[in-house]
Coordinates of C-alpha atoms in Angstrom, one line a residue:
X3 CA 1.2 -18.5 -6.9
X4 CA 4.6 -18.3 -5.1
X5 CA 4.8 -14.9 -3.5
X6 CA 8.4 -15.1 -2.4
X7 CA 10.1 -13.5 -5.3
X8 CA 8.2 -10.3 -4.7
X9 CA 9.5 -10.0 -1.2
X10 CA 12.4 -7.8 -0.4
X11 CA 14.4 -9.9 2.2
X12 CA 15.3 -7.8 5.4
X13 CA 18.9 -6.4 5.4
X14 CA 19.2 -7.4 1.6
X15 CA 20.8 -5.1 -1.0
X16 CA 18.5 -5.2 -4.0
X17 CA 19.0 -3.5 -7.4
X18 CA 15.5 -2.7 -9.1
X19 CA 17.1 -2.9 -12.5
X20 CA 18.9 -6.3 -12.1
X21 CA 16.6 -8.0 -9.6
X22 CA 13.0 -7.2 -10.6
X23 CA 11.4 -7.5 -14.0
X24 CA 8.6 -4.9 -14.3
X25 CA 7.1 -7.0 -17.2
X26 CA 7.2 -10.3 -15.3
X27 CA 3.7 -12.4 -15.4
X28 CA 4.7 -15.7 -13.8
X29 CA 2.9 -18.7 -15.4
X30 CA 0.0 -16.6 -16.9
X31 CA 0.1 -16.4 -20.6
X32 CA -3.6 -15.5 -21.2
X33 CA -5.0 -12.4 -19.6
X34 CA -8.4 -13.9 -19.2
X35 CA -6.9 -16.8 -16.9
X36 CA -5.5 -14.0 -14.6
X37 CA -8.9 -12.2 -14.5
X38 CA -10.8 -15.1 -13.5
X39 CA -8.4 -16.0 -10.8
X40 CA -8.7 -12.2 -9.7
X41 CA -12.5 -12.6 -9.6
X42 CA -12.1 -15.3 -7.2
X43 CA -9.7 -13.4 -5.1
X44 CA -11.9 -10.4 -4.9
X45 CA -14.9 -12.7 -3.4
X46 CA -12.3 -14.2 -0.9
X47 CA -11.0 -10.8 0.1
X48 CA -14.7 -9.6 0.7
X49 CA -15.3 -12.7 3.0
X50 CA -12.1 -12.1 5.0
X51 CA -13.0 -8.5 5.4
X52 CA -16.3 -9.4 6.8
X53 CA -14.7 -11.5 9.4
X54 CA -12.0 -9.0 10.1
X55 CA -14.7 -6.4 10.8
X56 CA -16.7 -8.7 13.0
X57 CA -13.7 -10.0 15.1
X58 CA -12.8 -6.3 15.6
X59 CA -9.2 -7.3 16.8
X60 CA -6.9 -6.5 13.9
X61 CA -6.5 -3.7 11.4
X62 CA -4.9 -4.0 8.1
X63 CA -2.8 -0.9 6.7
X64 CA -1.9 -1.2 3.0
X65 CA 0.6 1.1 1.6
X66 CA 1.1 1.7 -2.3
X67 CA 4.0 3.5 -3.5
X68 CA 5.1 3.9 -7.3
X69 CA 6.2 6.1 -9.8
X70 CA 3.5 8.0 -11.7
X71 CA 1.2 6.0 -14.0
X72 CA 2.2 2.7 -12.3
X73 CA -1.4 1.7 -11.6
X74 CA -2.1 2.6 -8.0
X75 CA -5.5 4.0 -8.3
X76 CA -6.7 1.3 -10.7
X77 CA -5.2 -1.5 -8.6
X78 CA -7.0 -0.2 -5.5
X79 CA -10.2 0.1 -7.5
X80 CA -10.1 -3.3 -8.9
X81 CA -8.7 -5.3 -5.8
X82 CA -11.0 -3.7 -3.3
X83 CA -14.1 -3.7 -5.5
X84 CA -15.9 -6.4 -3.5
X85 CA -15.2 -4.9 -0.1
X86 CA -17.8 -3.2 2.0
X87 CA -17.1 0.4 1.9
X88 CA -17.9 0.8 5.7
X89 CA -14.9 -1.5 6.4
X90 CA -12.3 0.2 4.2
X91 CA -10.6 3.8 4.3
X92 CA -8.6 5.2 1.5
X93 CA -6.1 8.2 1.8
X94 CA -4.1 9.8 -0.7
X95 CA -1.2 11.9 0.5
X96 CA -0.3 14.8 -1.6
X97 CA 2.2 17.7 -0.8
X98 CA 1.9 18.5 3.1
X99 CA -0.4 21.5 4.0
X100 CA 0.6 24.3 6.3
X101 CA -1.0 22.4 9.1
X102 CA 1.0 19.2 8.4
X103 CA 4.2 21.2 8.2
X104 CA 3.3 22.3 11.8
X105 CA 3.6 18.7 13.0
X106 CA 6.2 16.0 12.7
X107 CA 6.3 14.3 9.3
X108 CA 4.4 11.0 10.7
X109 CA 1.6 13.0 12.2
X110 CA -0.8 13.1 9.2
X111 CA -0.3 9.4 8.7
X112 CA -1.0 8.7 12.4
X113 CA -4.3 10.4 12.1
X114 CA -5.4 8.2 9.1
X115 CA -4.5 4.9 10.6
X116 CA -7.4 2.4 10.2
X117 CA -9.6 1.6 13.2
X118 CA -9.7 -2.1 14.4
X119 CA -11.8 -4.3 12.1
X120 CA -11.0 -2.2 9.1
X121 CA -8.6 -1.9 6.2
X122 CA -6.9 1.3 5.6
X123 CA -5.1 2.2 2.3
X124 CA -2.4 4.7 1.8
X125 CA -2.1 5.9 -1.8
X126 CA 1.5 7.1 -1.1
X127 CA 2.4 7.4 2.4
X128 CA 5.1 8.7 4.8
X129 CA 7.6 7.0 2.5
X130 CA 7.4 10.1 0.4
X131 CA 9.6 11.5 3.2
X132 CA 12.4 9.3 2.0
X133 CA 11.6 9.6 -1.9
X134 CA 10.4 12.9 -3.2
X135 CA 12.0 14.7 -0.3
X136 CA 15.4 12.8 -0.9
X137 CA 15.3 13.6 -4.6
X138 CA 14.4 17.2 -3.9
X139 CA 16.0 17.9 -0.5
X140 CA 15.0 21.6 -0.6
X141 CA 11.8 20.4 0.6
X142 CA 13.4 19.9 4.1
X143 CA 13.7 23.6 4.3
X144 CA 9.9 23.9 4.5
X145 CA 9.6 21.3 7.3
X146 CA 10.7 23.7 10.2
X147 CA 13.2 21.1 11.4
X148 CA 14.8 22.2 14.7
X149 CA 18.2 20.8 13.4
X150 CA 19.7 19.6 10.1
X151 CA 21.6 16.2 10.5
X152 CA 24.6 16.4 8.3
X153 CA 25.1 14.4 5.1
X154 CA 23.0 11.3 5.0
X155 CA 22.2 11.1 8.7
X156 CA 18.7 12.3 8.4
X157 CA 17.8 9.5 6.0
X158 CA 19.5 6.9 8.2
X159 CA 17.4 8.6 11.1
X160 CA 14.1 8.5 9.3
X161 CA 14.7 4.8 8.2
X162 CA 15.1 3.9 12.0
X163 CA 12.1 6.0 12.9
X164 CA 9.8 4.4 10.3
X165 CA 10.9 0.8 11.2
X166 CA 10.2 1.7 15.0
X167 CA 6.8 3.0 14.0
X168 CA 5.8 0.1 11.8
X169 CA 6.9 -2.4 14.6
X170 CA 4.9 -0.4 17.0
X171 CA 1.8 -0.7 14.6
X172 CA 2.2 -4.5 14.2
X173 CA 2.6 -5.0 17.8
X174 CA -0.6 -3.2 18.5
X175 CA -2.7 -5.5 16.0
X176 CA -2.3 -3.1 12.9
X177 CA -0.9 -5.6 10.2
X178 CA 1.3 -3.4 7.6
X179 CA 1.4 -4.5 3.9
X180 CA 3.6 -2.4 1.6
X181 CA 3.5 -2.7 -2.2
X182 CA 5.8 -1.1 -4.6
X183 CA 4.2 -1.1 -8.1
X184 CA 7.3 -1.6 -10.4
X185 CA 6.7 0.0 -13.8
X186 CA 9.3 0.3 -16.5
X187 CA 10.2 3.8 -17.7
X188 CA 9.2 2.6 -21.2
X189 CA 5.8 1.7 -20.0
X190 CA 5.3 4.9 -18.0
X191 CA 6.1 6.9 -21.3
X192 CA 3.4 4.8 -23.2
X193 CA 0.9 5.6 -20.4
X194 CA 1.8 9.1 -20.3
X195 CA 1.2 9.6 -24.1
X196 CA -2.1 7.7 -23.9
X197 CA -3.3 10.2 -21.2
X198 CA -2.3 13.1 -23.4
X199 CA -4.0 11.5 -26.5
X200 CA -7.2 10.5 -24.8
X201 CA -9.6 13.3 -23.8
X202 CA -11.2 11.3 -21.1
X203 CA -7.8 10.8 -19.4
X204 CA -6.6 14.5 -19.8
X205 CA -7.6 15.0 -16.1
X206 CA -5.0 12.4 -15.1
X207 CA -2.0 14.2 -16.7
X208 CA 0.0 17.0 -15.1
X209 CA 3.0 18.8 -16.4
X210 CA 4.9 17.9 -13.1
X211 CA 4.8 14.1 -14.1
X212 CA 7.0 14.7 -17.0
X213 CA 9.3 16.9 -15.0
X214 CA 9.6 14.4 -12.3
X215 CA 10.3 11.6 -15.1
X216 CA 13.6 13.5 -15.5
X217 CA 14.6 12.5 -12.1
X218 CA 14.0 8.8 -12.7
X219 CA 17.4 7.4 -11.9
X220 CA 17.3 9.5 -8.8
X221 CA 14.0 8.0 -7.8
X222 CA 15.2 4.6 -8.5
X223 CA 18.2 5.1 -6.3
X224 CA 16.0 6.6 -3.5
X225 CA 13.5 3.5 -3.7
X226 CA 16.4 1.0 -3.5
X227 CA 17.6 2.6 -0.4
X228 CA 13.9 2.5 1.1
X229 CA 13.6 -1.2 0.4
X230 CA 17.2 -1.9 1.6
X231 CA 16.6 -0.3 4.9
X232 CA 12.7 -0.6 5.8
X233 CA 11.9 -4.2 4.5
X234 CA 11.5 -5.7 7.9
X235 CA 10.3 -9.0 9.2
X236 CA 7.4 -7.2 10.8
X237 CA 6.7 -5.2 7.6
X238 CA 8.4 -6.3 4.4
X239 CA 8.2 -4.7 1.1
X240 CA 6.5 -6.5 -1.9
X241 CA 8.0 -5.3 -5.3
X242 CA 5.0 -6.0 -7.7
X243 CA 5.6 -6.0 -11.5
X244 CA 3.4 -3.3 -12.9
X245 CA 3.9 -3.2 -16.7
X246 CA 0.8 -5.4 -17.0
X247 CA -1.9 -4.0 -14.9
X248 CA -4.0 -7.4 -14.9
X249 CA -1.1 -9.2 -13.4
X250 CA -0.4 -6.4 -10.8
X251 CA -3.9 -6.6 -9.5
X252 CA -3.9 -10.3 -9.3
X253 CA -0.6 -10.5 -7.3
X254 CA -1.7 -7.8 -5.0
X255 CA -5.1 -9.5 -4.3
X256 CA -3.5 -12.8 -3.7
X257 CA -0.9 -11.3 -1.1
X258 CA -3.7 -9.4 0.8
X259 CA -5.6 -12.6 1.0
X260 CA -2.8 -14.6 2.1
X261 CA -2.1 -12.1 4.8
X262 CA -5.6 -12.1 6.2
X263 CA -5.6 -16.0 6.0
X264 CA -2.5 -16.1 8.2
X265 CA -4.2 -14.2 10.9
X266 CA -6.6 -17.1 11.3
X267 CA -9.5 -14.7 11.7
X268 CA -12.7 -16.1 13.4
X269 CA -16.3 -14.7 13.8
X270 CA -16.7 -13.9 17.5
X271 CA -18.1 -16.4 19.8
X272 CA -21.1 -15.7 22.1
X273 CA -21.8 -16.6 25.7
X274 CA -24.4 -19.0 26.8
X275 CA -26.4 -16.1 28.2
X276 CA -26.2 -14.4 24.9
X277 CA -27.1 -17.6 23.1
X278 CA -30.1 -18.0 25.3
X279 CA -31.4 -14.6 24.5
X280 CA -31.2 -15.3 21.0
X281 CA -33.3 -18.3 21.6
X282 CA -35.8 -16.4 23.5
X283 CA -35.8 -13.8 20.7
X284 CA -36.5 -16.5 18.1
X285 CA -39.5 -17.8 20.0
X286 CA -41.1 -14.4 20.3
X287 CA -40.7 -13.9 16.6
X288 CA -42.1 -17.4 15.7
X289 CA -45.2 -16.8 18.1
X290 CA -46.2 -13.5 16.2
X291 CA -49.3 -13.8 14.1

């Protein structure tokens, strides 16, 4: 599948409403065909993750952002189902704690960065500072900032800081993949109603979900600003159609595999001395009764 249509080109000015269709499913007309391909992708990802872990040179940071009910949790669950848990770390970022607020806004994300050889997943991320905080600017009052830039200067400042942060990560071997799961307002309503009507899903629903839905247009504007200012060559944004979860999972798995493939990962080579010790160990084992 060609992934170019999902990438936000650096310095572009995109419109979510006009440029990206949340119900897009490419050439797939049968859900079962996509599921078969996803199964193959899960196995491929597991293989790449083994080599990533063994090589211990790169780390992969995967960021998921989306409106509520877009399918972040289920995408992580399905796409990463074949990965060794020892090589994968998942962090969900909720409202910052008092300890978080005593530090800069990137502090808690820095603490959660993946180690070399591992895949780190951020379910929401530091981009909330440009989304929920922008839609609800009163949150800034709790951040104990030493000054308040006028008008939109604080957002421009944070765009620049995040771009520099991600460039620093990539320069140091932490590859950054950023996914926005683009669900339509109509589909979100359908999923909310399903959560309300299905007892097993009641735990997923919160009154705040509906309240935040009332700010839909404000969030779309904030997201567009994020994409237009922080999709860079080092860390581009991928806008993934999310009205069909099976297609979302397939595209995400393919993009992750392609990124790992591009790293040309290799199992570590051993020295002749190490190889000789292996041969000696083999002889000792074979000589046992």
